[in-house]
mmCIF file of C-alpha atoms in Angstrom:
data_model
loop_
_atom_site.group_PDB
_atom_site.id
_atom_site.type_symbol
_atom_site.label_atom_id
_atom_site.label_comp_id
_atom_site.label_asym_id
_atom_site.label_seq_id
_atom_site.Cartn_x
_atom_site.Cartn_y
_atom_site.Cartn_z
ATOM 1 C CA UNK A 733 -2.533 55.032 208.589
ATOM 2 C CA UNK A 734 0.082 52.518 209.864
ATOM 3 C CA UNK A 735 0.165 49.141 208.454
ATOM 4 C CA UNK A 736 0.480 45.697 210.319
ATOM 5 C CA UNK A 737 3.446 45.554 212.060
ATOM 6 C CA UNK A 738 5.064 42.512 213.146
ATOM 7 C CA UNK A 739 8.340 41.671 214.873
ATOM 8 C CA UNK A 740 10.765 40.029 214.857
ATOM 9 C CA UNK A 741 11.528 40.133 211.046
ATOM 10 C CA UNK A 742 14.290 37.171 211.054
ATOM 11 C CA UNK A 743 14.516 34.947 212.951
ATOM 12 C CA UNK A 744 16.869 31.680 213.314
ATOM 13 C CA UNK A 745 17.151 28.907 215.597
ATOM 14 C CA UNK A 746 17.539 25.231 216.009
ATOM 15 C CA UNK A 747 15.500 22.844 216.025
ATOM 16 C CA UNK A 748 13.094 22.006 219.596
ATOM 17 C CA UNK A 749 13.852 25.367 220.614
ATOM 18 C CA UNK A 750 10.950 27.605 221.306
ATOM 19 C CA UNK A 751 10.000 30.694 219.172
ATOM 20 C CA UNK A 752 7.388 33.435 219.457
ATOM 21 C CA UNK A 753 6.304 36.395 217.220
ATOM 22 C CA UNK A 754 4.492 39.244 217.652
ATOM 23 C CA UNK A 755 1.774 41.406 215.755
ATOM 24 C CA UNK A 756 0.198 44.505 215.779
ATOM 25 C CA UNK A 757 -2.651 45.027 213.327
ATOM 26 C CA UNK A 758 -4.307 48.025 212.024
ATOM 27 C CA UNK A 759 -6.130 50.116 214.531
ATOM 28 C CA UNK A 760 -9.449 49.233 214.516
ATOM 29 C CA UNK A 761 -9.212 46.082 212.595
ATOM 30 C CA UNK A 762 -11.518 43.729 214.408
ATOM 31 C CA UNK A 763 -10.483 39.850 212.842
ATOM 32 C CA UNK A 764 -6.862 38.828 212.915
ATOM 33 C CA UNK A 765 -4.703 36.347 210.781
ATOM 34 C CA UNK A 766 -1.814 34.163 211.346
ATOM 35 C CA UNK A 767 -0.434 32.880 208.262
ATOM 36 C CA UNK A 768 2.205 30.039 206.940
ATOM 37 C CA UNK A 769 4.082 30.508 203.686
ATOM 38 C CA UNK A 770 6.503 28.006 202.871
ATOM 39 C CA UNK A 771 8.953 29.149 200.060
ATOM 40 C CA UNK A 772 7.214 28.532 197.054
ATOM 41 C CA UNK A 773 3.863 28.060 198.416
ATOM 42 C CA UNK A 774 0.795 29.712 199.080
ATOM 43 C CA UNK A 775 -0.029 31.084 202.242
ATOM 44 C CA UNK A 776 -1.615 28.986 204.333
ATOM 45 C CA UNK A 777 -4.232 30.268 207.420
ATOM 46 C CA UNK A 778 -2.920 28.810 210.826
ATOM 47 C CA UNK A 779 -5.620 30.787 213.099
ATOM 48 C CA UNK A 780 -8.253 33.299 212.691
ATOM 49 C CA UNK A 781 -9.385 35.793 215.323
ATOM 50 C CA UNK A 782 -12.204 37.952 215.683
ATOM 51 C CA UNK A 783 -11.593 41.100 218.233
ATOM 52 C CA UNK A 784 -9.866 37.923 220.784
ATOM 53 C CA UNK A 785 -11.694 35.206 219.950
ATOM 54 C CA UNK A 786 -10.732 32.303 218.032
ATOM 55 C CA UNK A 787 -12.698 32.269 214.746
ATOM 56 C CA UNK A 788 -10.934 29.324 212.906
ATOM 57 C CA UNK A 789 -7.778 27.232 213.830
ATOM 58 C CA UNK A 790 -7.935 24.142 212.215
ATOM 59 C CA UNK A 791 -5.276 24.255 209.944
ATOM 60 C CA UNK A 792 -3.015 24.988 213.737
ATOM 61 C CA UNK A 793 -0.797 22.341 214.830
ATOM 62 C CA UNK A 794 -1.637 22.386 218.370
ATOM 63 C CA UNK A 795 0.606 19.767 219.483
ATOM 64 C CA UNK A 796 3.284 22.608 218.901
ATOM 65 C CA UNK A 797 1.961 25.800 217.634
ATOM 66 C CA UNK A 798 -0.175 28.496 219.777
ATOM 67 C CA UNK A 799 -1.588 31.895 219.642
ATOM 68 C CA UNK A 800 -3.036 34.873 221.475
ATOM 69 C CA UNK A 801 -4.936 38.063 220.935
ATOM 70 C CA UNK A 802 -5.420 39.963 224.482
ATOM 71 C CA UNK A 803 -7.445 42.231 224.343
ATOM 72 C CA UNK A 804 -8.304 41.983 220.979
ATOM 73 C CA UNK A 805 -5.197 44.306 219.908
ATOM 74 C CA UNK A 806 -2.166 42.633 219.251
ATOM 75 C CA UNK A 807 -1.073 39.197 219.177
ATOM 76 C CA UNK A 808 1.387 36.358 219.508
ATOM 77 C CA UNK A 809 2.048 33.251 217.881
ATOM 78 C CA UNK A 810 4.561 30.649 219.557
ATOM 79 C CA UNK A 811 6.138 27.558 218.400
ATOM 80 C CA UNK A 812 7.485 25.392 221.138
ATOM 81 C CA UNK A 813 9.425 23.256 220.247
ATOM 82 C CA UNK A 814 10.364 24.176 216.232
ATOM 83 C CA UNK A 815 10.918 21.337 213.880
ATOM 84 C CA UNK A 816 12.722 21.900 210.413
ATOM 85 C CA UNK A 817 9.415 22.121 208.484
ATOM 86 C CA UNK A 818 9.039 24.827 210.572
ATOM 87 C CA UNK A 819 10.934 26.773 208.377
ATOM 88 C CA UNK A 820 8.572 29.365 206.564
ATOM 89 C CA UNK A 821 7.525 33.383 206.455
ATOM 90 C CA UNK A 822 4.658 33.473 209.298
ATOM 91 C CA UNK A 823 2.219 36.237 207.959
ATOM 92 C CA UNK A 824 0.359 38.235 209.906
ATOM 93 C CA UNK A 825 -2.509 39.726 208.140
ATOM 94 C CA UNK A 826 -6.120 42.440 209.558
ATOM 95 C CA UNK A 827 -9.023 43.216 208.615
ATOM 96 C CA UNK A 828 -11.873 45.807 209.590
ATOM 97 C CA UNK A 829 -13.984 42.309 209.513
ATOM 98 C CA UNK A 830 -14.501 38.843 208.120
ATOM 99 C CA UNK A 831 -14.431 38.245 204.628
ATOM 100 C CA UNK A 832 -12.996 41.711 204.348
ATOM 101 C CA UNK A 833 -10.135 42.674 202.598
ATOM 102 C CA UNK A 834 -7.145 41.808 204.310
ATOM 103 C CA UNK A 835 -3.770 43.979 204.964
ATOM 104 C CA UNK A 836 -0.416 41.960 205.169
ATOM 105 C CA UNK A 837 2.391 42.520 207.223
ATOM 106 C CA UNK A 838 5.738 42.354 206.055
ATOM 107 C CA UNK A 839 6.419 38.971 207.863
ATOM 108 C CA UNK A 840 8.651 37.071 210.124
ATOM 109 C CA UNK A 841 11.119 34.139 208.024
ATOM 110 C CA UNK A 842 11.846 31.791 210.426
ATOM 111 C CA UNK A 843 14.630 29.236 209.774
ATOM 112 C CA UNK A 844 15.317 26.287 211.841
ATOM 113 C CA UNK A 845 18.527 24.728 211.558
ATOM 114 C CA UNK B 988 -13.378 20.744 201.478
ATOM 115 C CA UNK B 989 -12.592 23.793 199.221
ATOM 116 C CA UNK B 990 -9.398 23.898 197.366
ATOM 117 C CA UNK B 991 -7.841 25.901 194.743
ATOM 118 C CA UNK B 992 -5.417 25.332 191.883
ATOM 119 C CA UNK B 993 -3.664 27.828 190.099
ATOM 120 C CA UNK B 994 -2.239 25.780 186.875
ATOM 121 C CA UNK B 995 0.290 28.067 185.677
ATOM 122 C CA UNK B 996 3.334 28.090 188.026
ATOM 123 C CA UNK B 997 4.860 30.547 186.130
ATOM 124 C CA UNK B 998 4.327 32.969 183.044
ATOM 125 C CA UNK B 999 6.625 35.147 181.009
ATOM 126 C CA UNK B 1000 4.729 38.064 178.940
ATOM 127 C CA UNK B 1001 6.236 40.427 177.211
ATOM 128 C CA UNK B 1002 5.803 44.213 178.018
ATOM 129 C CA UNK B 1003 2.708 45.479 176.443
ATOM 130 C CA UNK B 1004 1.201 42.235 176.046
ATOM 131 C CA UNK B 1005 -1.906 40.920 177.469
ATOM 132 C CA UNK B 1006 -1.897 38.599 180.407
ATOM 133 C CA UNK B 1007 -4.899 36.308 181.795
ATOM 134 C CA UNK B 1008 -3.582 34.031 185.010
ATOM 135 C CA UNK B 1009 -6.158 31.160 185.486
ATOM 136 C CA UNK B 1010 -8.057 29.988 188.782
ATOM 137 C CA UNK B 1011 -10.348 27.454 189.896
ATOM 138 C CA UNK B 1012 -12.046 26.664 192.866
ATOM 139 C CA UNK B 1013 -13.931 23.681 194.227
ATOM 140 C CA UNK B 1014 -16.595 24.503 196.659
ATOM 141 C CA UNK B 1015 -20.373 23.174 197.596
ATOM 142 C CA UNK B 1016 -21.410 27.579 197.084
ATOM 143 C CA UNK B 1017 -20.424 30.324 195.611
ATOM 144 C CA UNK B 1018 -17.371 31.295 197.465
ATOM 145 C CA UNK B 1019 -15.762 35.200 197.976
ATOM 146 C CA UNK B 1020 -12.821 35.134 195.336
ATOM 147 C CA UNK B 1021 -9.631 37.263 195.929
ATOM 148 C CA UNK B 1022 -6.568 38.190 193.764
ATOM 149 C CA UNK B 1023 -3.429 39.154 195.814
ATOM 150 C CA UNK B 1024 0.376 40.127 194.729
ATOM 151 C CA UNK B 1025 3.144 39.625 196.422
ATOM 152 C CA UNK B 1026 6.198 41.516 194.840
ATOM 153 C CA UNK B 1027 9.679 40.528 196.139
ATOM 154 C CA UNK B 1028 10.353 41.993 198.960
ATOM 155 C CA UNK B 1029 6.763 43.624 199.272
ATOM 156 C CA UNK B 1030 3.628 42.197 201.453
ATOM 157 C CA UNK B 1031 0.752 40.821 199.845
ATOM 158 C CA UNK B 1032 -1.600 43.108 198.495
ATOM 159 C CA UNK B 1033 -5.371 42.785 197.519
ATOM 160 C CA UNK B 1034 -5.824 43.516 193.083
ATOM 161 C CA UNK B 1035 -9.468 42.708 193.550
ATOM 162 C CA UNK B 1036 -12.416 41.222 194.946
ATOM 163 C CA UNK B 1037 -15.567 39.242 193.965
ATOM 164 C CA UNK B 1038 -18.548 38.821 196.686
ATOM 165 C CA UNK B 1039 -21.951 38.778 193.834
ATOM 166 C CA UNK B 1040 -23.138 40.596 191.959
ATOM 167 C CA UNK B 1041 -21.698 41.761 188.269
ATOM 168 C CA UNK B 1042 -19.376 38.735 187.631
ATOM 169 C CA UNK B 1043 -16.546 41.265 185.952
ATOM 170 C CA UNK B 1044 -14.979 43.288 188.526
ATOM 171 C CA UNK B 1045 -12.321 45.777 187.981
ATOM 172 C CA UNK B 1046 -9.401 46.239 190.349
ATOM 173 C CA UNK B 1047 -6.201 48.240 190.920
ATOM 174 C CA UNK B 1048 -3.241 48.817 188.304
ATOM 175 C CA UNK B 1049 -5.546 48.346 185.546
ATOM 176 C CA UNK B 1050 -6.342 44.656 186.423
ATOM 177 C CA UNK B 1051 -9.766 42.547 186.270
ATOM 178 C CA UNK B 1052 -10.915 39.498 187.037
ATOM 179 C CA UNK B 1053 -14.172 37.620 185.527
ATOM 180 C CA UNK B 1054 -16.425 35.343 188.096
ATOM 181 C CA UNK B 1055 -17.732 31.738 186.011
ATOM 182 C CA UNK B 1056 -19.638 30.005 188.120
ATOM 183 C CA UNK B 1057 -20.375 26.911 185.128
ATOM 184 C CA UNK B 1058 -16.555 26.802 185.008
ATOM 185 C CA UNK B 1059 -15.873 27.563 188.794
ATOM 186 C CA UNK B 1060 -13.588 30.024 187.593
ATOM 187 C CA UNK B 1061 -11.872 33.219 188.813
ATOM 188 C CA UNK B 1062 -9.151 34.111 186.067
ATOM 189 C CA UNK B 1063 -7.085 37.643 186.398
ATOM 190 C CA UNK B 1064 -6.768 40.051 183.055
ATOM 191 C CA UNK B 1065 -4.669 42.962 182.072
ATOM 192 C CA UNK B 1066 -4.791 43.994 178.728
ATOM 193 C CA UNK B 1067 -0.944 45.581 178.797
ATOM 194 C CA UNK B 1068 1.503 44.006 181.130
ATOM 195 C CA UNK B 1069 3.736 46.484 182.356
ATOM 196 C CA UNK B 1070 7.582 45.702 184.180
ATOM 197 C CA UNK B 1071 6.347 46.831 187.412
ATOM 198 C CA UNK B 1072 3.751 43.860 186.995
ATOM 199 C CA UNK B 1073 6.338 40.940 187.285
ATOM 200 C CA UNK B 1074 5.024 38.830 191.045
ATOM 201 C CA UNK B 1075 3.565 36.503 192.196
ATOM 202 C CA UNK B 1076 0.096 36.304 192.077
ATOM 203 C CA UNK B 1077 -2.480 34.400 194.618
ATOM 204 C CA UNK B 1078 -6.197 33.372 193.865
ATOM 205 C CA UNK B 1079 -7.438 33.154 197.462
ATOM 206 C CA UNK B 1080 -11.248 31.659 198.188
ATOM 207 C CA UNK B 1081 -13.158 32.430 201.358
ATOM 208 C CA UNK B 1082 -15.845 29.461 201.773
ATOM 209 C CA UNK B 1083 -15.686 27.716 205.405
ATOM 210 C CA UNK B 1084 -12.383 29.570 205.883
ATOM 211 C CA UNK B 1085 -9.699 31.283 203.740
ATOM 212 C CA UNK B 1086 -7.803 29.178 200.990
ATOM 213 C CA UNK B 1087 -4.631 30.394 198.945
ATOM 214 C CA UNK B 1088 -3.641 29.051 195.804
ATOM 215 C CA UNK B 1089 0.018 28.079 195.012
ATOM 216 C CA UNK B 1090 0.712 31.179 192.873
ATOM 217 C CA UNK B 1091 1.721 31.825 189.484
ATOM 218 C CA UNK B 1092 5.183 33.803 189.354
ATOM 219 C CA UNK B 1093 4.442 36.562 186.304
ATOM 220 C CA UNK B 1094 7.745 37.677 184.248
ATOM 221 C CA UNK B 1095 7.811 40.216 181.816
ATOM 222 C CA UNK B 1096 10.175 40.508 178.812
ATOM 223 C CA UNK B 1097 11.150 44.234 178.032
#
């Protein structure tokens, strides 16, 4: 069984550009995570999707941040435009449904210079 | 709100020795508790799970973790720490939404 894929894995721009990443969960996996983990920090949930709805997203920064799920398959997260706190590994995590046991991607580190 | 606090940033075992890594949680219920390791370079990965029932619940690479509700408690156990074991380790809740703790960084002394 593949694992969560996301893309890209590095990424590195300056600051008030725009930035977007992409994931690709599990097949089958119905609820979809974004994550935040600044270095030395727990992750922390940005949005929550179940099949392509929005579940939770109150920990997303609206004013800047956004996210997708067409379809209910894979999905994007965009930052537009990036501050320096910015700077963090954006998770992407699936599971078959809520409160389930989640499967983590390998991760996209962003740094914004 | 729910929180959780991990108070050990980091540990250093020995191999061989036992380990316990503490968490607590503050929520209103009984939340779904979650241990998760991230090794460097590795995603995070689920140990174990607590939803109800029996309050001692056994996970993978010879890891448990005991529910205390009077102590709104969630601490991790291994009775021999092996090398392979040094990571981080999250304590995650799941109450209105998901919560991660800060993470304890585990190192182990050959």
């Amino acid at each position: 069984e593949a694992g969560v894929a996301q893309s890209p894995r590095y990424k590195i721009i300056e600051k008030r550009q725009s930035v977007a990443f992409w994931c690709n969960p599990i097949s089958g996996h119905a609820t979809l995570y974004w994550y935040q983990q600044i270095l030395g920090q727990g992750p922390k949930l940005l949005i929550q999707f179940q099949n392509n709805g929005v579940v939770d997203d109150s920990q997303l920064p609206k004013d800047r941040f956004s996210a997708e799920r067409l379809k209910g398959v894979d999905s994007t997260l965009k930052i537009q435009p990036a501050k320096l706190e910015d700077s963090a590994v954006y998770l992407c995590a699936s599971s078959l449904e809520n409160f389930n046991e989640q499967f983590f991607g390998p991760g996209t580190r962003l740094t914004v210079l | 709100a729910q929180s959780v606090t991990q108070p050990d940033i980091h540990i250093t075992v020995s191999e061989g020795a036992s380990l316990e890594l503490r968490c607590n949680y503050s929520y209103g219920a009984t939340p779904y508790l979650f241990w998760y390791v991230q090794s460097p370079g590795q995603g995070l990965q689920l140990l174990l799970k607590y939803f109800s029932g029996d309050t001692l619940v056994q996970g993978i690479k010879g890891f448990e973790a005991e529910f205390k509700r009077s102590q709104s408690s969630f601490n991790l156990r291994k009775p021999s720490v092996h090398w392979s074991d040094a990571a981080e380790y999250f304590c995650a809740v799941y109450g209105q939404n998901f919560v991660f703790g800060p993470g304890t960084r585990l190192s182990v002394l050959p």
